[in-house]
Coordinates of C-alpha atoms and ligand atoms in Angstrom, one line a residue:
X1 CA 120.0 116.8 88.9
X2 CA 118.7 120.4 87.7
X3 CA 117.5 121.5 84.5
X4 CA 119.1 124.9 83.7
X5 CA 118.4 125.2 80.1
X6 CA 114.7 124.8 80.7
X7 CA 114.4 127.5 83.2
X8 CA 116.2 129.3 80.7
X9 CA 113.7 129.5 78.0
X10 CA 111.3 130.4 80.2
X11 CA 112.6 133.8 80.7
X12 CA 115.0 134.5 78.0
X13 CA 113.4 137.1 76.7
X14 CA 114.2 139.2 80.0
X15 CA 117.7 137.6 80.7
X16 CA 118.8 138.4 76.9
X17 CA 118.0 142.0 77.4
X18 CA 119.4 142.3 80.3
X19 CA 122.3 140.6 79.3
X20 CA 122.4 143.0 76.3
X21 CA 122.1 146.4 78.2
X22 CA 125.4 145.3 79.8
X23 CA 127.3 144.6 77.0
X24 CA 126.2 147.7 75.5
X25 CA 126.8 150.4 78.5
X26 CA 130.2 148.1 78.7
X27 CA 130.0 149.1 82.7
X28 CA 131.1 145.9 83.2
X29 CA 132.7 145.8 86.6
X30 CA 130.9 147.8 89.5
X31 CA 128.0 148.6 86.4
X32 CA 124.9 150.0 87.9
X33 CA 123.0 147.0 87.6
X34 CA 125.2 145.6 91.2
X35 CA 124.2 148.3 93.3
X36 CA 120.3 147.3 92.1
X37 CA 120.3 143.9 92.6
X38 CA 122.0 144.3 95.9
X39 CA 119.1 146.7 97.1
X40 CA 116.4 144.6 95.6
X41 CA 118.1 141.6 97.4
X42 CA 118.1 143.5 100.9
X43 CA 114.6 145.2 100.2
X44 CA 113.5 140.9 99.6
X45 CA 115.5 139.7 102.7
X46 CA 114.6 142.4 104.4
X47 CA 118.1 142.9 105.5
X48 CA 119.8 146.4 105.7
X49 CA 123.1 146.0 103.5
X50 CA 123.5 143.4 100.9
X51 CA 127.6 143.2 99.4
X52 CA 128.2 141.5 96.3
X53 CA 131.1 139.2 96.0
X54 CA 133.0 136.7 93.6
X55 CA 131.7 133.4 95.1
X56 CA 130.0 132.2 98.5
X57 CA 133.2 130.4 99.5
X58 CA 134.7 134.3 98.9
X59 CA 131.5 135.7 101.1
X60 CA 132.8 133.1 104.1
X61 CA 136.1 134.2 103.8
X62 CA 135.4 138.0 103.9
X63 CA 132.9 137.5 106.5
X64 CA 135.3 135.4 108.9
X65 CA 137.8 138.7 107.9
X66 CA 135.7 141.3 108.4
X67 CA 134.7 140.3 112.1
X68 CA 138.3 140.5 112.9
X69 CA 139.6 136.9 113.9
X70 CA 143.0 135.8 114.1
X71 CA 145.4 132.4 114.0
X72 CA 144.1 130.5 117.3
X73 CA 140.3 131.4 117.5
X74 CA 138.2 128.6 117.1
X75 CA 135.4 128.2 114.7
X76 CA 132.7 125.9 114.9
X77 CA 131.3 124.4 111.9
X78 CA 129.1 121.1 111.4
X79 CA 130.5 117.7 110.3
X80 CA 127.8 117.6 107.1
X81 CA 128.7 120.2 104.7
X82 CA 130.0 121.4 101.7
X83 CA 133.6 121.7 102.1
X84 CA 133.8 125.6 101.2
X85 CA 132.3 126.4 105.3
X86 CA 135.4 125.2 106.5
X87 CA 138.2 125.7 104.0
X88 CA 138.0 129.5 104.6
X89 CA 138.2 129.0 108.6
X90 CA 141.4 127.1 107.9
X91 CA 143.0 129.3 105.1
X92 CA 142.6 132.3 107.6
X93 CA 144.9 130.2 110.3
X94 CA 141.7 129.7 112.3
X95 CA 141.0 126.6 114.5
X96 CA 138.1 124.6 112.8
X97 CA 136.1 123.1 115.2
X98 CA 133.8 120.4 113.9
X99 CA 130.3 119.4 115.5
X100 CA 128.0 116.5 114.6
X101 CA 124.5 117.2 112.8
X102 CA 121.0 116.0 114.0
X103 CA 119.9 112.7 111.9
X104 CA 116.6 114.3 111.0
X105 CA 117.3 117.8 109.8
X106 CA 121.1 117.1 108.9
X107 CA 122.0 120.6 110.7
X108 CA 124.3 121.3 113.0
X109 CA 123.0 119.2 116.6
X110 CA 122.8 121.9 119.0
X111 CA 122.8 119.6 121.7
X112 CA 126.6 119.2 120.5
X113 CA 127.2 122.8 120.2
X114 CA 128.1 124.2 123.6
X115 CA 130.5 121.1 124.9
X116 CA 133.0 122.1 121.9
X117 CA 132.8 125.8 122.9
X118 CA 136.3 126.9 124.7
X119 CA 137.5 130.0 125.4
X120 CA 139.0 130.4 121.9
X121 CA 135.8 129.8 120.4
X122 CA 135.0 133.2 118.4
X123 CA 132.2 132.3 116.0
X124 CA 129.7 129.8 114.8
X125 CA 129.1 129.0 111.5
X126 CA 125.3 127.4 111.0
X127 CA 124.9 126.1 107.5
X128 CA 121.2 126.3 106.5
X129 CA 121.7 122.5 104.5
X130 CA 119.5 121.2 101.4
X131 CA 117.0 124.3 101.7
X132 CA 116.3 124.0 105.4
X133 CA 117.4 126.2 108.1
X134 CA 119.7 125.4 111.5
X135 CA 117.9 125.8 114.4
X136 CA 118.8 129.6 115.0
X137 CA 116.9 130.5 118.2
X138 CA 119.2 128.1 120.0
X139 CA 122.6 128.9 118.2
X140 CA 121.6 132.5 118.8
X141 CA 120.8 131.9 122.4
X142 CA 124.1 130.0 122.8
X143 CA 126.1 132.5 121.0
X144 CA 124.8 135.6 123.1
X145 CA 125.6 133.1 126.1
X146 CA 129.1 132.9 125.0
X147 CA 129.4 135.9 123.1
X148 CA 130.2 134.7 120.0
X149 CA 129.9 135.9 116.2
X150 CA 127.5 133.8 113.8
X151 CA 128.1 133.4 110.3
X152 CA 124.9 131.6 108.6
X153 CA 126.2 129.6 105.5
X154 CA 123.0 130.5 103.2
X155 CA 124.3 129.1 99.6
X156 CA 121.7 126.4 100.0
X157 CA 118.7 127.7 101.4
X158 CA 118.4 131.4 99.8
X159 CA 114.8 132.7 100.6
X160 CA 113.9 129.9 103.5
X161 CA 111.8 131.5 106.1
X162 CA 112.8 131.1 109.8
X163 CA 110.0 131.1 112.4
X164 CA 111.1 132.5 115.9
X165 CA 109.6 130.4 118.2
X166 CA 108.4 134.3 119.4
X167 CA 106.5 134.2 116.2
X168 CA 108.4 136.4 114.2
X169 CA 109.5 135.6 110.4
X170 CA 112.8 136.0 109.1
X171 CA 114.5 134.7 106.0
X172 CA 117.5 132.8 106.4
X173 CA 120.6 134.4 106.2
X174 CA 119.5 137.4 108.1
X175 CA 119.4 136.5 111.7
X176 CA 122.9 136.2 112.7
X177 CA 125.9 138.8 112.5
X178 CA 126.7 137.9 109.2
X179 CA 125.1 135.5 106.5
X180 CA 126.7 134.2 103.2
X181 CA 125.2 133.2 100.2
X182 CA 126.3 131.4 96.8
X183 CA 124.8 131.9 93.3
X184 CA 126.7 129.1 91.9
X185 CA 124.0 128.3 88.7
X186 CA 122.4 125.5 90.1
X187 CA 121.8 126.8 93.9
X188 CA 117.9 128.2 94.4
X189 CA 118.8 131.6 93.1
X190 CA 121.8 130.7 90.7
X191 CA 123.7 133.0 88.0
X192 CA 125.5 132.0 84.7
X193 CA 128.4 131.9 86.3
X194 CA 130.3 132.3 89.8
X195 CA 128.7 134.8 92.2
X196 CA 127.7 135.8 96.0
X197 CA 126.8 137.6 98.6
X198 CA 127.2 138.6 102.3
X199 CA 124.7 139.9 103.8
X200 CA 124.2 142.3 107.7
X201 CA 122.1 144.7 109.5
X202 CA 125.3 146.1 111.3
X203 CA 126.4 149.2 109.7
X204 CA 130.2 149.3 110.5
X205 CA 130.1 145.3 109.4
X206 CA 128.6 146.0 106.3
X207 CA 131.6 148.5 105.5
X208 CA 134.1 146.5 106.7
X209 CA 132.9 144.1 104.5
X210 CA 132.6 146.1 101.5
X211 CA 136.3 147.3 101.6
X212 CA 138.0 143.9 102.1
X213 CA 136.1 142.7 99.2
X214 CA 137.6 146.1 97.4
X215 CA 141.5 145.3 98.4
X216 CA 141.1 146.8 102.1
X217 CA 140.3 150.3 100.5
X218 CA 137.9 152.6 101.8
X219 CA 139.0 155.8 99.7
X220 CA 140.7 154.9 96.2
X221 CA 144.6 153.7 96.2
X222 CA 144.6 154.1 100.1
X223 CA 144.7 150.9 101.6
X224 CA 143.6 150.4 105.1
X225 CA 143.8 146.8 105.6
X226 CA 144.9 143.6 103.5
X227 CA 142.0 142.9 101.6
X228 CA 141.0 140.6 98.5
X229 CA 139.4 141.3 94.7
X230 CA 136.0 139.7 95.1
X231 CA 133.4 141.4 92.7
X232 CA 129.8 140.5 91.7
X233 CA 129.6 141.6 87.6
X234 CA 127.5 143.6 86.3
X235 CA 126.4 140.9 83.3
X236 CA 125.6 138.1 86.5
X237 CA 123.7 141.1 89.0
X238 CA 121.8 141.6 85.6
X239 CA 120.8 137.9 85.3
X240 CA 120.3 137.7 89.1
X241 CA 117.7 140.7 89.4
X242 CA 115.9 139.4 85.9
X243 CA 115.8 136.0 88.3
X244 CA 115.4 137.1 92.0
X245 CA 111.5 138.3 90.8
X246 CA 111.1 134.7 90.2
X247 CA 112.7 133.3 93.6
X248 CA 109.2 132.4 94.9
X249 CA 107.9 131.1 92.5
X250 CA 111.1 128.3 91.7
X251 CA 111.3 128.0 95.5
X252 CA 107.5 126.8 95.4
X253 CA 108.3 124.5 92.2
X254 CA 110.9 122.6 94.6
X255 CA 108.5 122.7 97.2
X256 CA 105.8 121.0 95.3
X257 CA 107.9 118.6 93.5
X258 CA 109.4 117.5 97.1
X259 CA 105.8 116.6 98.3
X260 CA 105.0 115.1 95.0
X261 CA 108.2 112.7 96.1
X262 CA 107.1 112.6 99.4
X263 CA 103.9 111.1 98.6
X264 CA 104.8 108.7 95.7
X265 CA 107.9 107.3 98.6
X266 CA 106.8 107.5 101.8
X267 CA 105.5 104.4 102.7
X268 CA 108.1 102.4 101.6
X269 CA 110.0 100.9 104.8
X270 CA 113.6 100.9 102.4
X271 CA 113.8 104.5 102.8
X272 CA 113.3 108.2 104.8
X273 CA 112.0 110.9 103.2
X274 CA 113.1 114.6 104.0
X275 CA 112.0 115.8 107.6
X276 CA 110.8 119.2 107.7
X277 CA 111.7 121.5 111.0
X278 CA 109.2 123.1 112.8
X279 CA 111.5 126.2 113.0
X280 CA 111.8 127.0 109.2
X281 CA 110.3 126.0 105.7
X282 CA 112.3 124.1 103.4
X283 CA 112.9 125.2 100.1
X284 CA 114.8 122.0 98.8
X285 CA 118.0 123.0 97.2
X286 CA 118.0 118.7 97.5
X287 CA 115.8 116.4 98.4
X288 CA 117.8 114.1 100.4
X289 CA 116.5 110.6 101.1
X290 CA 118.0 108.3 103.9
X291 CA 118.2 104.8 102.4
X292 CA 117.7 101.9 105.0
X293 CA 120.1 98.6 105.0
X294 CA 120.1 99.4 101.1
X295 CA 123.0 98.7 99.0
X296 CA 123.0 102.4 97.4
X297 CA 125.7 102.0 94.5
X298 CA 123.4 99.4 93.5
X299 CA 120.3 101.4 93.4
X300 CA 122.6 104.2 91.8
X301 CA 123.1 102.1 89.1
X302 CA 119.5 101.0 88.4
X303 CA 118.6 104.5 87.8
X304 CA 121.8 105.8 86.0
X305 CA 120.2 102.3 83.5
X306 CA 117.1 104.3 83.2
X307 CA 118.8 107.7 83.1
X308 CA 118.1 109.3 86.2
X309 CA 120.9 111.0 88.2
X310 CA 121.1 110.5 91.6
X311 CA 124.1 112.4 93.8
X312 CA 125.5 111.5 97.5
X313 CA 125.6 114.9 98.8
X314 CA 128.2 114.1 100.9
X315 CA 130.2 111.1 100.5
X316 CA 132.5 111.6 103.1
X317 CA 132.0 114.1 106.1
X318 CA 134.2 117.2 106.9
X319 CA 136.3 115.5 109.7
X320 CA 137.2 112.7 107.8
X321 CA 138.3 114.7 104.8
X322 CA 142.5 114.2 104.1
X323 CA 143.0 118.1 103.9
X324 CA 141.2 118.0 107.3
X325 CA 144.1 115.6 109.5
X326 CA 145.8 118.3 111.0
X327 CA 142.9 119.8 112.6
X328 CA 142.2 116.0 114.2
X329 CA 143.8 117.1 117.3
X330 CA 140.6 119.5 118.6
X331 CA 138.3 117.4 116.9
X332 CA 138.0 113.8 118.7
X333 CA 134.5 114.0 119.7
X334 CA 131.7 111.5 118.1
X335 CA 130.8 112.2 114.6
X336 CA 128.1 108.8 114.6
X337 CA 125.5 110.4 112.7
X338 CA 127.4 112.4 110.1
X339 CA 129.2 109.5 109.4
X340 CA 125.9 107.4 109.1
X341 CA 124.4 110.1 106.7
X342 CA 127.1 109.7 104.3
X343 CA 126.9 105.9 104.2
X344 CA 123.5 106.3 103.7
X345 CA 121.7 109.7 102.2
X346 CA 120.8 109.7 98.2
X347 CA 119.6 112.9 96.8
X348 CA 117.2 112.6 93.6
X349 CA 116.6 115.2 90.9
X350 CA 115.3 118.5 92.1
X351 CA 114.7 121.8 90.2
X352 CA 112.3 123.8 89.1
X353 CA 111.4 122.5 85.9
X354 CA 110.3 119.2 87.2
X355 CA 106.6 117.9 85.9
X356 CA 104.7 115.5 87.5
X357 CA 105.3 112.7 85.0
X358 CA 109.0 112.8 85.8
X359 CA 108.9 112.5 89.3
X360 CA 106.1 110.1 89.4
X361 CA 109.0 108.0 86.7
X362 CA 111.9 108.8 89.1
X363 CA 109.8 107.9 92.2
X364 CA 108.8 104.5 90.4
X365 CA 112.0 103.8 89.0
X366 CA 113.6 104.1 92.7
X367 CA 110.8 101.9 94.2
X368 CA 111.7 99.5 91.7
X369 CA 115.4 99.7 92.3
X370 CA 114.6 99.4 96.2
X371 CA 112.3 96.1 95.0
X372 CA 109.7 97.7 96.9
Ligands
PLP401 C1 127.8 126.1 97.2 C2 128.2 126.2 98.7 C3 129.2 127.1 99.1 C4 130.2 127.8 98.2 O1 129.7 128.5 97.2 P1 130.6 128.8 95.8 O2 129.8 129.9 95.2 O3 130.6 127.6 95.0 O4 131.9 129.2 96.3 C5 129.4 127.2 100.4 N1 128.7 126.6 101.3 C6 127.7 125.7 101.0 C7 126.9 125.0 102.0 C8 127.5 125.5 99.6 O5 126.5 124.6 99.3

């Protein structure tokens, strides 16, 4: 599905030093290189504070933490996501509160969004899914309404721009109070390892966040609040600012290798290829295909036979996940078209390394397996 060890070689030379230069200063842990790649990060979001962290499931947690909720506030998440968005609501105590997604974009359906808002709703938690971003003007413009906190869920769409329907630019992750990020290897900006980030223009926030992820301390061994150990390294900020120069650029590879897809599969009737939004670019952590009246384990196997992955990003939706049954209660609305996505989506190969011959033999070897 993505081809690490190519992208490797292609800047090893950099990534080796600056792997080296770690190992050698043996600052491993809070090393100079974290504070860099955390202003280089806010300086390319444009973003005033940037906070390392652990993981993005970590950056969720400490953002839900740092903005102060408690057992009984509600959180509102969407139905089509990565578990991670709404483990952390429910490991805090808080209420998840689960809406359906749009069938063209996959985000959260903001038409959905304000009938499961109560007065214990406290926060929203977009997720910007596959590369693409939620339709933030209108979660904004609902959340100011309601006065609630957004958390954007940026692990998959690191660098996506959002277009304000005022005309202004802003990258994803940046707009609401707080946005998350992942660097888990194989999202758009990955590390070797586990990593993440929160990012937030608010000063206070951006402190708040910094000493919960530093066990609730402010001034050493003086504890202000319960906090957690969540650290960026020094060896992965290293890797990550060799690899943020090249953000662009691999986000334009995905791009290009999404319309090379596009164009090879569109007109066949057996299938959907990706919708773009007219609020933001996609970047394609996936490209997700809906398959029509298809029997997809069978076309799974035709191309495992010809050794192409293909992955069901997400099998089975949040609300009807087993670790999810006590939270049944608040959620009995419609879930229609999350549950149709996950009988349904197929996500192909997609990376930064692709050529065109492979895509043109992934693309033929799925019309094929359609019978097209
Ligand atoms: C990957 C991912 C996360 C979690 O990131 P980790 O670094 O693996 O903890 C959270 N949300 C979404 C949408 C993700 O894709």
């Amino acid at each position: 599905m993505c081809d690490l060890k190519r992208q490797y070689q292609r800047i090893k030379d950099e990534v080796d030093v600056a792997i080296q230069e770690v190992i050698d200063s043996s600052a491993f842990i809070k090393g100079k290189e974290v504070g860099l790649f955390q202003d280089e990060l806010a300086s390319y979001l444009n973003v005033r504070h940037v906070i390392g962290c652990a993981n993005g499931t970590d950056a969720l947690q400490i953002a839900l933490m740092a903005l102060g909720l408690k057992p009984g506030d509600e959180v509102i998440t969407p139905d089509f996501t990565f578990i991670a968005t709404v483990e952390v609501v429910a490991l805090l105590g808080l209420t998840p509160i689960i809406v359906d997604v749009d069938p063209s974009t996959f985000t959260m359906d903001i038409s959905k969004l304000e009938e499961a808002i109560t007065p214990n709703t406290k926060a929203i938690i977009p997720v910007h899914l596959f590369g693409q971003c939620a339709n933030m003007d209108e979660i904004m413009r609902i959340a100011q309404k309601h006065n609630l906190y957004v958390v954007e869920d940026t692990a998959q769409a690191l660098g996506a721009d959002y277009y304000h329907a005022e005309g202004k630019i802003a990258k994803a992750g940046t707009i609401g109070t707080i946005g998350t990020t992942s660097f888990f290897p194989s999202k758009n900006l990955g590390c070797y390892g586990d990593g993440g980030a929160l990012f937030t223009n608010d000063d206070e926030l951006a402190a708040e966040i910094r000493s919960i992820a530093n066990h609730g301390m402010k001034v050493r061994y003086h504890h202000d609040r319960i906090g957690v150990n969540s650290r960026l390294d020094s060896i992965q900020a290293a890797i990550l600012r060799v690899k943020l120069k090249y953000l662009d650029e691999y986000n334009a590879s995905r791009i290009n290798a999404a319309n090379a897809y596009d164009n090879l599969l569109r007109s066949c009737s057996k299938l959907i290829t990706p919708k773009r939004a007219s609020w933001s670019n996609h970047i394609f952590h996936q490209y997700t295909l809906k398959l029509v009246e298809t029997d997809r384990a069978k076309v799974q196997k035709k191309l495992a036979e010809k050794g192409i992955p293909s992955m069901i990003y997400y099998p089975i939706p949040l609300h009807k996940q087993k670790a999810f049954e006590p939270y049944k209660q608040s959620n009995s609305r419609s879930f229609q078209v999350s549950e149709l996505l996950s009988d349904s989506v197929l996500s192909l190969p997609m990376h930064t390394e692709l050529t065109e011959e492979e895509i043109k033999f992934i693309a033929d070897s799925l019309l094929e397996a359609l019978n097209y």
